């Protein structure tokens, strides 16, 4: 029987998950087992014990159920902007410039091709008699990739930095493009009619508008940082705040792609703003963002 959940149980589960994540990191360091895959398997095992056995995991299981039942929009809003910004900000400027064409090719035409191939397969094989709009809507949802474990393995193996940059940058961009494609077909499913011109206009407005707003947020925040000197706390706070405010403003208020906005924001910082942060400040800022995105293994459970 599942234990009645209390708010403190959620904190208990988060703390235990961090300990288990640290243990996995320690045990599998130097092996061929990817850290993120180990966390995923451990999470599946814990979930199986809680949901598949009679007694469950007690208070730990109660905390797990709290996290499992959390509003998905809240979960995304809490973690996604920081994860996106860190991933884009940690990329090297010269690699971004060298690989931008490949990243755009894979994230743009590549996602559209994947959407239509998946949508066609669903239309032809699905037993639910979906129309083309619904099939393409699901195809757009399934087109996004999340190669976190792949990039981690590539880094550990010491493979080409260019390959890692292409995979990571493409994954950031195709998430945003997939959201734009999803919004388009969702409008069609809800009854809005489009012709070729209006489709191109919609895609251009939602995607290019999101990128332009990301660059605008980056420039404004950098102008603010230009008036500061040797203030690490302010730099950390401002970069964290601008990633969340940009995501919320674009995603909720303007109904554009918040993912593309934060990705553009982070890449602009990586390409043009790293020289703004000097010496120890740059190191502290890098450590802050790295730790922020890598000390929450319970979100993989």
CSV table of C-alpha atoms in Angstrom, one decimal:
chain,number,residue,atom,x,y,z
A,1,UNK,CA,0.0,0.0,0.0
A,2,UNK,CA,1.4,3.4,-1.0
A,3,UNK,CA,2.3,5.7,1.9
A,4,UNK,CA,0.4,9.0,2.2
A,5,UNK,CA,2.5,11.7,0.7
A,6,UNK,CA,3.7,14.8,2.6
A,7,UNK,CA,5.6,17.8,1.2
A,8,UNK,CA,8.8,16.8,2.9
A,9,UNK,CA,8.8,13.5,1.0
A,10,UNK,CA,9.5,15.4,-2.2
A,11,UNK,CA,12.6,16.9,-0.6
A,12,UNK,CA,13.6,13.4,0.6
A,13,UNK,CA,13.3,11.9,-2.8
A,14,UNK,CA,15.4,14.8,-4.4
A,15,UNK,CA,18.1,14.3,-1.8
A,16,UNK,CA,18.3,10.5,-2.2
A,17,UNK,CA,18.3,10.9,-5.9
A,18,UNK,CA,21.3,13.3,-5.7
A,19,UNK,CA,23.1,10.8,-3.6
A,20,UNK,CA,22.3,7.9,-5.9
A,21,UNK,CA,23.4,10.0,-8.9
A,22,UNK,CA,26.7,10.8,-7.2
A,23,UNK,CA,27.2,7.1,-6.5
A,24,UNK,CA,26.5,6.2,-10.1
A,25,UNK,CA,28.9,8.9,-11.2
A,26,UNK,CA,31.6,7.5,-8.9
A,27,UNK,CA,31.1,3.8,-9.6
A,28,UNK,CA,30.9,4.1,-13.4
A,29,UNK,CA,33.7,6.6,-13.9
A,30,UNK,CA,36.2,5.1,-16.3
A,31,UNK,CA,33.9,2.4,-17.5
A,32,UNK,CA,32.0,2.1,-20.8
A,33,UNK,CA,28.6,2.6,-19.0
A,34,UNK,CA,27.3,6.1,-19.7
A,35,UNK,CA,26.4,8.0,-16.5
A,36,UNK,CA,23.0,9.2,-17.9
A,37,UNK,CA,22.0,5.6,-19.0
A,38,UNK,CA,22.9,4.3,-15.5
A,39,UNK,CA,20.6,7.0,-14.0
A,40,UNK,CA,17.8,6.1,-16.4
A,41,UNK,CA,18.1,2.4,-15.5
A,42,UNK,CA,18.2,3.2,-11.8
A,43,UNK,CA,15.1,5.4,-12.1
A,44,UNK,CA,13.2,2.6,-14.0
A,45,UNK,CA,14.2,0.2,-11.2
A,46,UNK,CA,13.0,2.5,-8.4
A,47,UNK,CA,9.8,3.1,-10.3
A,48,UNK,CA,9.2,-0.6,-10.8
A,49,UNK,CA,9.6,-1.2,-7.0
A,50,UNK,CA,7.2,1.6,-6.1
A,51,UNK,CA,4.5,1.0,-8.7
A,52,UNK,CA,4.9,-2.7,-9.3
A,53,UNK,CA,5.1,-4.1,-5.7
A,54,UNK,CA,2.6,-4.2,-2.9
A,55,UNK,CA,4.6,-2.4,-0.2
A,56,UNK,CA,6.4,0.2,-2.4
A,57,UNK,CA,9.2,2.3,-1.1
A,58,UNK,CA,7.5,4.0,1.8
A,59,UNK,CA,8.2,7.7,2.2
A,60,UNK,CA,10.8,7.6,-0.6
A,61,UNK,CA,8.0,6.2,-2.9
A,62,UNK,CA,5.6,8.9,-1.7
A,63,UNK,CA,8.1,11.6,-2.7
A,64,UNK,CA,8.6,9.9,-6.1
A,65,UNK,CA,4.8,10.0,-6.6
A,66,UNK,CA,4.8,13.8,-5.9
A,67,UNK,CA,7.4,14.4,-8.5
A,68,UNK,CA,5.7,12.0,-11.0
A,69,UNK,CA,2.4,13.9,-10.6
A,70,UNK,CA,3.9,17.4,-10.9
A,71,UNK,CA,2.5,19.6,-13.6
A,72,UNK,CA,4.6,18.9,-16.7
A,73,UNK,CA,4.5,22.6,-17.7
A,74,UNK,CA,5.9,23.5,-14.3
A,75,UNK,CA,8.7,20.9,-14.7
A,76,UNK,CA,9.7,22.2,-18.1
A,77,UNK,CA,9.5,25.8,-17.0
A,78,UNK,CA,11.7,25.1,-13.9
A,79,UNK,CA,14.5,23.2,-15.7
A,80,UNK,CA,14.4,23.7,-19.4
A,81,UNK,CA,15.6,27.4,-19.7
A,82,UNK,CA,18.7,26.7,-17.5
A,83,UNK,CA,19.5,23.4,-19.3
A,84,UNK,CA,19.2,25.1,-22.7
A,85,UNK,CA,21.2,28.1,-21.8
A,86,UNK,CA,24.0,26.1,-20.2
A,87,UNK,CA,24.3,23.8,-23.2
A,88,UNK,CA,24.5,26.7,-25.7
A,89,UNK,CA,26.7,28.9,-23.5
A,90,UNK,CA,29.3,26.1,-23.0
A,91,UNK,CA,29.8,25.7,-26.8
A,92,UNK,CA,33.0,27.2,-28.2
A,93,UNK,CA,32.6,30.2,-30.5
A,94,UNK,CA,34.8,29.1,-33.3
A,95,UNK,CA,33.1,25.7,-33.4
A,96,UNK,CA,29.7,27.3,-33.6
A,97,UNK,CA,30.8,29.4,-36.6
A,98,UNK,CA,32.4,26.4,-38.3
A,99,UNK,CA,29.5,24.0,-37.7
A,100,UNK,CA,26.5,26.4,-38.0
A,101,UNK,CA,25.7,25.4,-41.6
A,102,UNK,CA,25.6,21.7,-40.7
A,103,UNK,CA,23.5,22.4,-37.6
A,104,UNK,CA,21.0,24.5,-39.5
A,105,UNK,CA,20.7,21.8,-42.2
A,106,UNK,CA,20.0,19.0,-39.7
A,107,UNK,CA,17.7,21.1,-37.5
A,108,UNK,CA,15.7,22.7,-40.3
A,109,UNK,CA,15.3,20.5,-43.4
A,110,UNK,CA,16.2,17.4,-41.4
A,111,UNK,CA,13.4,17.9,-38.9
A,112,UNK,CA,10.9,18.7,-41.6
A,113,UNK,CA,11.9,15.6,-43.5
A,114,UNK,CA,11.7,13.5,-40.4
A,115,UNK,CA,8.2,15.0,-39.6
A,116,UNK,CA,6.8,14.1,-43.0
A,117,UNK,CA,8.3,10.6,-43.1
A,118,UNK,CA,7.0,9.8,-39.6
A,119,UNK,CA,3.7,11.4,-40.3
A,120,UNK,CA,3.3,9.4,-43.5
A,121,UNK,CA,4.2,6.2,-41.8
A,122,UNK,CA,1.6,6.9,-39.0
A,123,UNK,CA,-1.0,7.8,-41.6
A,124,UNK,CA,-0.5,4.6,-43.5
A,125,UNK,CA,0.0,2.2,-40.6
A,126,UNK,CA,-2.1,3.6,-37.7
A,127,UNK,CA,-5.3,1.7,-36.8
A,128,UNK,CA,-7.0,4.8,-35.5
A,129,UNK,CA,-7.9,6.3,-38.9
A,130,UNK,CA,-6.1,9.6,-38.2
A,131,UNK,CA,-6.2,12.4,-40.8
A,132,UNK,CA,-3.0,13.9,-42.3
A,133,UNK,CA,-3.0,16.8,-39.8
A,134,UNK,CA,-3.1,14.6,-36.8
A,135,UNK,CA,-0.5,12.2,-38.2
A,136,UNK,CA,1.9,15.0,-39.0
A,137,UNK,CA,1.2,16.5,-35.5
A,138,UNK,CA,2.5,13.4,-33.9
A,139,UNK,CA,5.3,13.1,-36.4
A,140,UNK,CA,6.5,16.6,-35.4
A,141,UNK,CA,6.4,15.6,-31.7
A,142,UNK,CA,8.6,12.5,-32.4
A,143,UNK,CA,11.1,14.4,-34.6
A,144,UNK,CA,13.0,16.0,-31.8
A,145,UNK,CA,16.1,14.2,-30.6
A,146,UNK,CA,17.7,14.3,-27.2
A,147,UNK,CA,21.3,13.1,-27.5
A,148,UNK,CA,22.4,13.9,-24.0
A,149,UNK,CA,23.9,10.5,-23.4
A,150,UNK,CA,25.5,10.4,-26.8
A,151,UNK,CA,27.3,13.7,-26.3
A,152,UNK,CA,28.5,12.6,-22.9
A,153,UNK,CA,29.9,9.4,-24.3
A,154,UNK,CA,31.6,11.3,-27.2
A,155,UNK,CA,33.2,13.7,-24.7
A,156,UNK,CA,34.5,10.8,-22.5
A,157,UNK,CA,35.9,9.0,-25.6
A,158,UNK,CA,37.7,12.1,-26.7
A,159,UNK,CA,36.1,12.2,-30.2
A,160,UNK,CA,36.2,15.1,-32.6
A,161,UNK,CA,35.0,18.4,-31.0
A,162,UNK,CA,33.4,19.3,-34.3
A,163,UNK,CA,31.2,16.2,-34.2
A,164,UNK,CA,30.2,16.8,-30.6
A,165,UNK,CA,29.4,20.4,-31.4
A,166,UNK,CA,27.2,19.5,-34.5
A,167,UNK,CA,25.3,16.9,-32.5
A,168,UNK,CA,24.7,19.1,-29.5
A,169,UNK,CA,23.9,22.2,-31.5
A,170,UNK,CA,21.6,20.4,-33.8
A,171,UNK,CA,19.8,18.9,-30.8
A,172,UNK,CA,19.3,22.3,-29.3
A,173,UNK,CA,17.9,23.8,-32.6
A,174,UNK,CA,15.8,20.9,-33.6
A,175,UNK,CA,13.9,21.0,-30.3
A,176,UNK,CA,12.9,24.6,-31.1
A,177,UNK,CA,12.1,23.7,-34.7
A,178,UNK,CA,10.0,20.7,-33.6
A,179,UNK,CA,8.0,23.0,-31.3
A,180,UNK,CA,7.3,25.4,-34.2
A,181,UNK,CA,6.2,22.5,-36.5
A,182,UNK,CA,4.0,21.2,-33.7
A,183,UNK,CA,2.4,24.6,-33.2
A,184,UNK,CA,1.6,24.7,-37.0
A,185,UNK,CA,-0.1,21.3,-37.2
A,186,UNK,CA,-1.8,21.9,-33.9
A,187,UNK,CA,-3.5,25.0,-35.4
A,188,UNK,CA,-4.5,22.8,-38.4
A,189,UNK,CA,-6.0,20.1,-36.1
A,190,UNK,CA,-7.9,22.8,-34.3
A,191,UNK,CA,-9.5,23.9,-37.5
A,192,UNK,CA,-7.4,26.8,-38.8
A,193,UNK,CA,-6.8,26.7,-42.5
A,194,UNK,CA,-3.4,27.4,-44.2
A,195,UNK,CA,-2.2,27.9,-47.7
A,196,UNK,CA,1.4,27.7,-48.8
A,197,UNK,CA,2.0,31.4,-48.2
A,198,UNK,CA,0.5,31.4,-44.8
A,199,UNK,CA,2.5,28.3,-43.8
A,200,UNK,CA,5.7,30.0,-44.8
A,201,UNK,CA,4.7,33.2,-43.0
A,202,UNK,CA,3.8,31.3,-39.8
A,203,UNK,CA,7.0,29.3,-39.7
A,204,UNK,CA,9.1,32.4,-40.4
A,205,UNK,CA,7.3,34.5,-37.9
A,206,UNK,CA,7.4,32.0,-35.1
A,207,UNK,CA,11.0,30.8,-35.6
A,208,UNK,CA,12.8,33.9,-36.8
A,209,UNK,CA,10.9,36.0,-34.3
A,210,UNK,CA,12.0,33.8,-31.5
A,211,UNK,CA,15.6,34.0,-32.6
A,212,UNK,CA,15.4,37.8,-33.0
A,213,UNK,CA,14.0,38.1,-29.5
A,214,UNK,CA,16.7,35.9,-28.1
A,215,UNK,CA,19.4,38.2,-29.6
A,216,UNK,CA,17.5,41.2,-28.2
A,217,UNK,CA,17.5,39.8,-24.7
A,218,UNK,CA,21.2,39.0,-25.1
A,219,UNK,CA,22.2,42.5,-26.2
A,220,UNK,CA,20.1,44.2,-23.5
A,221,UNK,CA,21.6,42.0,-20.7
A,222,UNK,CA,25.1,42.5,-22.0
A,223,UNK,CA,24.6,46.3,-22.0
A,224,UNK,CA,23.7,45.9,-18.3
A,225,UNK,CA,26.8,43.8,-17.7
A,226,UNK,CA,28.9,46.4,-19.3
A,227,UNK,CA,28.2,48.7,-16.4
A,228,UNK,CA,29.4,46.2,-13.9
A,229,UNK,CA,33.0,45.3,-12.9
A,230,UNK,CA,34.2,42.2,-11.1
A,231,UNK,CA,30.8,41.3,-9.6
A,232,UNK,CA,30.5,37.5,-10.0
A,233,UNK,CA,27.2,37.3,-8.1
A,234,UNK,CA,25.5,39.9,-10.3
A,235,UNK,CA,26.8,38.1,-13.5
A,236,UNK,CA,25.4,34.8,-12.3
A,237,UNK,CA,22.1,36.2,-11.3
A,238,UNK,CA,21.6,38.2,-14.4
A,239,UNK,CA,22.4,35.3,-16.8
A,240,UNK,CA,20.1,33.0,-14.8
A,241,UNK,CA,17.3,35.6,-14.8
A,242,UNK,CA,17.5,36.5,-18.4
A,243,UNK,CA,17.3,32.9,-19.5
A,244,UNK,CA,14.0,32.4,-17.6
A,245,UNK,CA,12.5,35.8,-18.4
A,246,UNK,CA,13.3,35.3,-22.1
A,247,UNK,CA,11.8,31.8,-22.2
A,248,UNK,CA,8.6,32.9,-20.3
A,249,UNK,CA,8.1,36.1,-22.4
A,250,UNK,CA,8.4,34.4,-25.8
A,251,UNK,CA,6.8,31.0,-24.9
A,252,UNK,CA,3.8,32.2,-22.9
A,253,UNK,CA,3.2,35.8,-23.8
A,254,UNK,CA,4.1,35.9,-27.5
A,255,UNK,CA,3.4,32.1,-28.3
A,256,UNK,CA,6.7,31.8,-30.2
A,257,UNK,CA,9.4,29.2,-29.5
A,258,UNK,CA,11.0,29.8,-26.2
A,259,UNK,CA,13.5,27.0,-26.9
A,260,UNK,CA,14.8,28.8,-30.0
A,261,UNK,CA,15.0,32.1,-28.0
A,262,UNK,CA,17.1,30.7,-25.1
A,263,UNK,CA,19.3,28.7,-27.6
A,264,UNK,CA,19.9,31.9,-29.6
A,265,UNK,CA,20.6,33.8,-26.3
A,266,UNK,CA,23.1,31.2,-25.1
A,267,UNK,CA,24.9,30.9,-28.5
A,268,UNK,CA,25.2,34.7,-28.7
A,269,UNK,CA,26.8,34.7,-25.2
A,270,UNK,CA,29.1,31.9,-26.3
A,271,UNK,CA,30.2,33.6,-29.5
A,272,UNK,CA,30.4,37.3,-28.4
A,273,UNK,CA,30.0,37.7,-24.6
A,274,UNK,CA,32.6,35.3,-23.1
A,275,UNK,CA,35.3,38.1,-23.3
A,276,UNK,CA,33.0,40.2,-21.2
A,277,UNK,CA,33.7,37.9,-18.2
A,278,UNK,CA,37.3,38.2,-17.1
A,279,UNK,CA,39.6,35.8,-15.2
A,280,UNK,CA,38.1,34.2,-12.1
A,281,UNK,CA,34.7,35.6,-13.0
A,282,UNK,CA,34.6,33.6,-16.2
A,283,UNK,CA,35.7,30.4,-14.4
A,284,UNK,CA,33.1,31.0,-11.6
A,285,UNK,CA,30.3,31.6,-14.1
A,286,UNK,CA,31.2,28.5,-16.1
A,287,UNK,CA,31.3,26.4,-12.9
A,288,UNK,CA,28.0,27.8,-11.8
A,289,UNK,CA,26.2,26.9,-15.0
A,290,UNK,CA,27.9,23.5,-15.3
A,291,UNK,CA,26.8,22.6,-11.7
A,292,UNK,CA,23.3,24.0,-12.2
A,293,UNK,CA,22.7,21.7,-15.2
A,294,UNK,CA,24.5,18.6,-13.8
A,295,UNK,CA,23.4,18.3,-10.1
A,296,UNK,CA,19.8,17.4,-10.7
A,297,UNK,CA,19.9,13.7,-11.6
A,298,UNK,CA,16.4,13.1,-10.1
A,299,UNK,CA,14.9,14.7,-13.2
A,300,UNK,CA,16.1,11.6,-15.2
A,301,UNK,CA,14.4,9.2,-12.8
